[in-house]
């Protein structure tokens, strides 16, 4: 069954004029970064209302930085896994127009993808909330929390907190890509957080085929998704890309 769906996905990708991928935390689990929801998820340990809303960062930055420092340590030591490398290969082969990622770990860039829309920002970049000075997260000492700029202001990663707006350019580009694709790969996301979770429905209403890859069913499965391939992204995606390579080589031969 899974092999049939992998073959079907490869055919849909080859036939498509424009393929877009929407990725979530499930892409990076095999790189050692904890997901937010489900078993071992970050929100099991830290209540997002207490730690991850913009008003907490403003009123009690030391508390938010307890969560941020844990995330930062995982992100800065993580490397792309076969799921990231597969999407980079798909772009190189000319079968992937863009990735809209909810992840802030920067691993799609690390894997080599050029057209990545960071819907929730990037934790590898940071800036001072007082003077705006930009700084790489790897240069931030986590000895004392919250970390501060030379000016005394509190530093924060360049990510979207709950209660903050999606960066306007990311939102515009994501909507353009979503409305103009004819295949959307929806990989490793629980479909829980808006406005990212609306993108597959928008793509579908624009006529796209929605292919979902996840280790378990989500709110998209059986509704938004045209078909669901159950499995780890790091195992399913390499098989799909290998099939695309085989089939497209035959086509051009
Ligand atoms: N392969 C594929 N899918 C996986 C894997 C894997 N190896 N491991 C976990 N998953 C799936 C889970 O089944 C789940 O559906 O990845 C999804 C992870 O869900 P979340 O942790 O909710 O991550 P995400 O959907 O990206 O969250 C969206 O919520 O908290 C905010 O800003 C945060 O960007 C995040 C947003």
PDB file of N, CA, C and O and ligand atoms in Angstrom, residues 23-27 29-30 35-38 43 102-104 120 160 162 187-193 213-218 231-234, ligand 1:
ATOM      1  N   UNK A  23       6.119  22.329   5.467  1.00  0.00           N
ATOM      2  CA  UNK A  23       6.752  21.416   6.425  1.00  0.00           C
ATOM      3  C   UNK A  23       6.537  21.870   7.867  1.00  0.00           C
ATOM      4  O   UNK A  23       6.428  23.066   8.153  1.00  0.00           O
ATOM      5  N   UNK A  24       6.536  20.880   8.766  1.00  0.00           N
ATOM      6  CA  UNK A  24       6.385  21.146  10.200  1.00  0.00           C
ATOM      7  C   UNK A  24       7.446  20.402  10.979  1.00  0.00           C
ATOM      8  O   UNK A  24       8.362  19.804  10.410  1.00  0.00           O
ATOM      9  N   UNK A  25       7.285  20.452  12.294  1.00  0.00           N
ATOM     10  CA  UNK A  25       8.311  19.944  13.212  1.00  0.00           C
ATOM     11  C   UNK A  25       8.657  18.473  12.983  1.00  0.00           C
ATOM     12  O   UNK A  25       9.755  18.018  13.317  1.00  0.00           O
ATOM     13  N   UNK A  26       7.721  17.720  12.387  1.00  0.00           N
ATOM     14  CA  UNK A  26       7.987  16.297  12.119  1.00  0.00           C
ATOM     15  C   UNK A  26       9.169  16.081  11.198  1.00  0.00           C
ATOM     16  O   UNK A  26       9.816  15.034  11.223  1.00  0.00           O
ATOM     17  N   UNK A  27       9.505  17.123  10.389  1.00  0.00           N
ATOM     18  CA  UNK A  27      10.676  17.009   9.495  1.00  0.00           C
ATOM     19  C   UNK A  27      11.959  16.908  10.313  1.00  0.00           C
ATOM     20  O   UNK A  27      12.914  16.257   9.911  1.00  0.00           O
ATOM     21  N   UNK A  29      12.360  15.963  13.618  1.00  0.00           N
ATOM     22  CA  UNK A  29      12.433  15.003  14.751  1.00  0.00           C
ATOM     23  C   UNK A  29      13.626  14.071  14.541  1.00  0.00           C
ATOM     24  O   UNK A  29      14.376  13.781  15.470  1.00  0.00           O
ATOM     25  N   UNK A  30      13.850  13.638  13.290  1.00  0.00           N
ATOM     26  CA  UNK A  30      14.958  12.698  13.018  1.00  0.00           C
ATOM     27  C   UNK A  30      16.310  13.423  13.001  1.00  0.00           C
ATOM     28  O   UNK A  30      17.337  12.802  12.782  1.00  0.00           O
ATOM     29  N   UNK A  35       9.426  17.651  18.687  1.00  0.00           N
ATOM     30  CA  UNK A  35       8.266  18.331  18.120  1.00  0.00           C
ATOM     31  C   UNK A  35       7.595  19.168  19.197  1.00  0.00           C
ATOM     32  O   UNK A  35       8.039  19.180  20.361  1.00  0.00           O
ATOM     33  N   UNK A  36       6.542  19.886  18.831  1.00  0.00           N
ATOM     34  CA  UNK A  36       5.832  20.684  19.851  1.00  0.00           C
ATOM     35  C   UNK A  36       4.742  19.850  20.512  1.00  0.00           C
ATOM     36  O   UNK A  36       4.529  19.922  21.718  1.00  0.00           O
ATOM     37  N   UNK A  37       4.028  19.054  19.694  1.00  0.00           N
ATOM     38  CA  UNK A  37       2.883  18.293  20.214  1.00  0.00           C
ATOM     39  C   UNK A  37       3.154  16.802  20.086  1.00  0.00           C
ATOM     40  O   UNK A  37       4.063  16.393  19.381  1.00  0.00           O
ATOM     41  N   UNK A  38       2.332  16.016  20.779  1.00  0.00           N
ATOM     42  CA  UNK A  38       2.500  14.567  20.743  1.00  0.00           C
ATOM     43  C   UNK A  38       3.560  14.123  21.748  1.00  0.00           C
ATOM     44  O   UNK A  38       4.097  14.924  22.521  1.00  0.00           O
ATOM     45  N   UNK A  43       5.472  21.199  24.200  1.00  0.00           N
ATOM     46  CA  UNK A  43       4.325  21.748  24.956  1.00  0.00           C
ATOM     47  C   UNK A  43       3.853  20.813  26.064  1.00  0.00           C
ATOM     48  O   UNK A  43       3.026  21.196  26.872  1.00  0.00           O
ATOM     49  N   UNK A 102       7.230  25.855   8.749  1.00  0.00           N
ATOM     50  CA  UNK A 102       6.846  26.399  10.062  1.00  0.00           C
ATOM     51  C   UNK A 102       8.019  26.281  11.035  1.00  0.00           C
ATOM     52  O   UNK A 102       7.972  26.824  12.131  1.00  0.00           O
ATOM     53  N   UNK A 103       9.059  25.555  10.608  1.00  0.00           N
ATOM     54  CA  UNK A 103      10.193  25.280  11.488  1.00  0.00           C
ATOM     55  C   UNK A 103      11.132  26.480  11.538  1.00  0.00           C
ATOM     56  O   UNK A 103      11.264  27.216  10.568  1.00  0.00           O
ATOM     57  N   UNK A 104      11.770  26.646  12.678  1.00  0.00           N
ATOM     58  CA  UNK A 104      12.658  27.802  12.880  1.00  0.00           C
ATOM     59  C   UNK A 104      14.117  27.346  12.994  1.00  0.00           C
ATOM     60  O   UNK A 104      14.986  28.110  13.406  1.00  0.00           O
ATOM     61  N   UNK A 120       7.581  31.077  10.317  1.00  0.00           N
ATOM     62  CA  UNK A 120       7.651  31.448  11.736  1.00  0.00           C
ATOM     63  C   UNK A 120       9.027  31.982  12.099  1.00  0.00           C
ATOM     64  O   UNK A 120       9.400  32.004  13.272  1.00  0.00           O
ATOM     65  N   UNK A 160       8.570  33.881  15.399  1.00  0.00           N
ATOM     66  CA  UNK A 160       7.221  34.409  15.664  1.00  0.00           C
ATOM     67  C   UNK A 160       6.691  33.786  16.955  1.00  0.00           C
ATOM     68  O   UNK A 160       6.558  32.560  17.042  1.00  0.00           O
ATOM     69  N   UNK A 162       3.639  33.253  19.831  1.00  0.00           N
ATOM     70  CA  UNK A 162       2.168  33.301  19.836  1.00  0.00           C
ATOM     71  C   UNK A 162       1.745  34.729  20.142  1.00  0.00           C
ATOM     72  O   UNK A 162       2.320  35.393  21.010  1.00  0.00           O
ATOM     73  N   UNK A 187       4.066  17.912   5.073  1.00  0.00           N
ATOM     74  CA  UNK A 187       4.981  16.943   5.704  1.00  0.00           C
ATOM     75  C   UNK A 187       5.217  17.274   7.177  1.00  0.00           C
ATOM     76  O   UNK A 187       5.683  18.369   7.514  1.00  0.00           O
ATOM     77  N   UNK A 188       4.870  16.336   8.066  1.00  0.00           N
ATOM     78  CA  UNK A 188       5.256  16.451   9.468  1.00  0.00           C
ATOM     79  C   UNK A 188       4.667  17.641  10.185  1.00  0.00           C
ATOM     80  O   UNK A 188       5.352  18.323  10.952  1.00  0.00           O
ATOM     81  N   UNK A 189       3.367  17.913   9.929  1.00  0.00           N
ATOM     82  CA  UNK A 189       2.720  18.989  10.686  1.00  0.00           C
ATOM     83  C   UNK A 189       1.390  18.492  11.242  1.00  0.00           C
ATOM     84  O   UNK A 189       0.685  17.720  10.610  1.00  0.00           O
ATOM     85  N   UNK A 190       1.067  18.960  12.443  1.00  0.00           N
ATOM     86  CA  UNK A 190      -0.157  18.504  13.131  1.00  0.00           C
ATOM     87  C   UNK A 190      -1.375  19.310  12.704  1.00  0.00           C
ATOM     88  O   UNK A 190      -2.481  19.070  13.183  1.00  0.00           O
ATOM     89  N   UNK A 191      -1.177  20.297  11.835  1.00  0.00           N
ATOM     90  CA  UNK A 191      -2.316  21.078  11.303  1.00  0.00           C
ATOM     91  C   UNK A 191      -3.058  21.828  12.408  1.00  0.00           C
ATOM     92  O   UNK A 191      -4.257  22.046  12.332  1.00  0.00           O
ATOM     93  N   UNK A 192      -2.345  22.200  13.459  1.00  0.00           N
ATOM     94  CA  UNK A 192      -3.007  22.804  14.628  1.00  0.00           C
ATOM     95  C   UNK A 192      -2.940  24.324  14.657  1.00  0.00           C
ATOM     96  O   UNK A 192      -3.716  24.960  15.337  1.00  0.00           O
ATOM     97  N   UNK A 193      -1.914  24.905  13.984  1.00  0.00           N
ATOM     98  CA  UNK A 193      -1.660  26.339  14.214  1.00  0.00           C
ATOM     99  C   UNK A 193      -1.963  27.168  12.964  1.00  0.00           C
ATOM    100  O   UNK A 193      -1.482  26.879  11.877  1.00  0.00           O
ATOM    101  N   UNK A 213       2.250  13.526   4.380  1.00  0.00           N
ATOM    102  CA  UNK A 213       3.221  12.528   4.885  1.00  0.00           C
ATOM    103  C   UNK A 213       3.373  12.771   6.377  1.00  0.00           C
ATOM    104  O   UNK A 213       3.714  13.878   6.819  1.00  0.00           O
ATOM    105  N   UNK A 214       3.057  11.732   7.185  1.00  0.00           N
ATOM    106  CA  UNK A 214       3.088  11.901   8.639  1.00  0.00           C
ATOM    107  C   UNK A 214       3.127  10.511   9.260  1.00  0.00           C
ATOM    108  O   UNK A 214       2.725   9.541   8.644  1.00  0.00           O
ATOM    109  N   UNK A 215       3.616  10.459  10.517  1.00  0.00           N
ATOM    110  CA  UNK A 215       3.634   9.145  11.187  1.00  0.00           C
ATOM    111  C   UNK A 215       2.254   8.810  11.736  1.00  0.00           C
ATOM    112  O   UNK A 215       1.985   7.676  12.123  1.00  0.00           O
ATOM    113  N   UNK A 216       1.381   9.828  11.839  1.00  0.00           N
ATOM    114  CA  UNK A 216       0.005   9.544  12.278  1.00  0.00           C
ATOM    115  C   UNK A 216      -0.960  10.507  11.597  1.00  0.00           C
ATOM    116  O   UNK A 216      -0.562  11.555  11.086  1.00  0.00           O
ATOM    117  N   UNK A 217      -2.248  10.143  11.583  1.00  0.00           N
ATOM    118  CA  UNK A 217      -3.242  10.972  10.904  1.00  0.00           C
ATOM    119  C   UNK A 217      -3.402  12.312  11.639  1.00  0.00           C
ATOM    120  O   UNK A 217      -3.100  12.429  12.829  1.00  0.00           O
ATOM    121  N   UNK A 218      -3.857  13.313  10.880  1.00  0.00           N
ATOM    122  CA  UNK A 218      -4.062  14.654  11.457  1.00  0.00           C
ATOM    123  C   UNK A 218      -5.449  15.147  11.041  1.00  0.00           C
ATOM    124  O   UNK A 218      -6.195  14.439  10.357  1.00  0.00           O
ATOM    125  N   UNK A 231       4.234   7.280   7.653  1.00  0.00           N
ATOM    126  CA  UNK A 231       5.630   6.895   7.838  1.00  0.00           C
ATOM    127  C   UNK A 231       6.476   8.095   8.215  1.00  0.00           C
ATOM    128  O   UNK A 231       6.014   9.238   8.198  1.00  0.00           O
ATOM    129  N   UNK A 232       7.740   7.795   8.553  1.00  0.00           N
ATOM    130  CA  UNK A 232       8.669   8.869   8.907  1.00  0.00           C
ATOM    131  C   UNK A 232       9.102   9.618   7.651  1.00  0.00           C
ATOM    132  O   UNK A 232       9.420   8.989   6.627  1.00  0.00           O
ATOM    133  N   UNK A 233       9.139  10.931   7.763  1.00  0.00           N
ATOM    134  CA  UNK A 233       9.537  11.755   6.610  1.00  0.00           C
ATOM    135  C   UNK A 233      10.914  11.328   6.094  1.00  0.00           C
ATOM    136  O   UNK A 233      11.142  11.280   4.879  1.00  0.00           O
ATOM    137  N   UNK A 234      11.818  10.975   7.022  1.00  0.00           N
ATOM    138  CA  UNK A 234      13.180  10.586   6.645  1.00  0.00           C
ATOM    139  C   UNK A 234      13.252   9.272   5.907  1.00  0.00           C
ATOM    140  O   UNK A 234      14.271   8.936   5.315  1.00  0.00           O
TER     141      UNK A 234
HETATM  142  N1  LIG B   1       8.021  12.074  10.184  1.00  0.00           N
HETATM  143  C1  LIG B   1       6.848  12.662   9.826  1.00  0.00           C
HETATM  144  N2  LIG B   1       6.007  13.253  10.712  1.00  0.00           N
HETATM  145  C2  LIG B   1       6.375  13.233  12.013  1.00  0.00           C
HETATM  146  C3  LIG B   1       7.577  12.633  12.466  1.00  0.00           C
HETATM  147  C4  LIG B   1       8.418  12.040  11.493  1.00  0.00           C
HETATM  148  N3  LIG B   1       9.581  11.431  11.822  1.00  0.00           N
HETATM  149  N4  LIG B   1       7.648  12.776  13.828  1.00  0.00           N
HETATM  150  C5  LIG B   1       6.548  13.467  14.194  1.00  0.00           C
HETATM  151  N5  LIG B   1       5.776  13.724  13.113  1.00  0.00           N
HETATM  152  C6  LIG B   1       4.518  14.484  13.042  1.00  0.00           C
HETATM  153  C7  LIG B   1       3.601  14.338  14.229  1.00  0.00           C
HETATM  154  O1  LIG B   1       2.729  13.228  14.041  1.00  0.00           O
HETATM  155  C8  LIG B   1       2.835  15.675  14.178  1.00  0.00           C
HETATM  156  O2  LIG B   1       1.719  15.581  13.320  1.00  0.00           O
HETATM  157  O3  LIG B   1       4.890  15.853  13.014  1.00  0.00           O
HETATM  158  C9  LIG B   1       3.851  16.641  13.579  1.00  0.00           C
HETATM  159  C10 LIG B   1       4.456  17.583  14.606  1.00  0.00           C
HETATM  160  O4  LIG B   1       3.419  18.414  15.054  1.00  0.00           O
HETATM  161  P1  LIG B   1       3.788  19.715  15.928  1.00  0.00           P
HETATM  162  O5  LIG B   1       4.771  19.345  16.957  1.00  0.00           O
HETATM  163  O6  LIG B   1       2.486  20.327  16.319  1.00  0.00           O
HETATM  164  O7  LIG B   1       4.562  20.652  14.914  1.00  0.00           O
HETATM  165  P2  LIG B   1       3.982  21.681  13.861  1.00  0.00           P
HETATM  166  O8  LIG B   1       2.762  21.126  13.179  1.00  0.00           O
HETATM  167  O9  LIG B   1       5.111  22.082  13.000  1.00  0.00           O
HETATM  168  O10 LIG B   1       3.555  22.914  14.784  1.00  0.00           O
HETATM  169  C11 LIG B   1       3.168  24.096  14.140  1.00  0.00           C
HETATM  170  O11 LIG B   1       2.995  25.198  16.280  1.00  0.00           O
HETATM  171  O12 LIG B   1       3.815  25.498  18.365  1.00  0.00           O
HETATM  172  C12 LIG B   1       3.744  26.076  17.112  1.00  0.00           C
HETATM  173  O13 LIG B   1       5.257  27.581  16.145  1.00  0.00           O
HETATM  174  C13 LIG B   1       5.111  26.241  16.506  1.00  0.00           C
HETATM  175  O14 LIG B   1       5.741  25.977  14.183  1.00  0.00           O
HETATM  176  C14 LIG B   1       5.065  25.363  15.265  1.00  0.00           C
HETATM  177  C15 LIG B   1       3.577  25.267  14.987  1.00  0.00           C
END
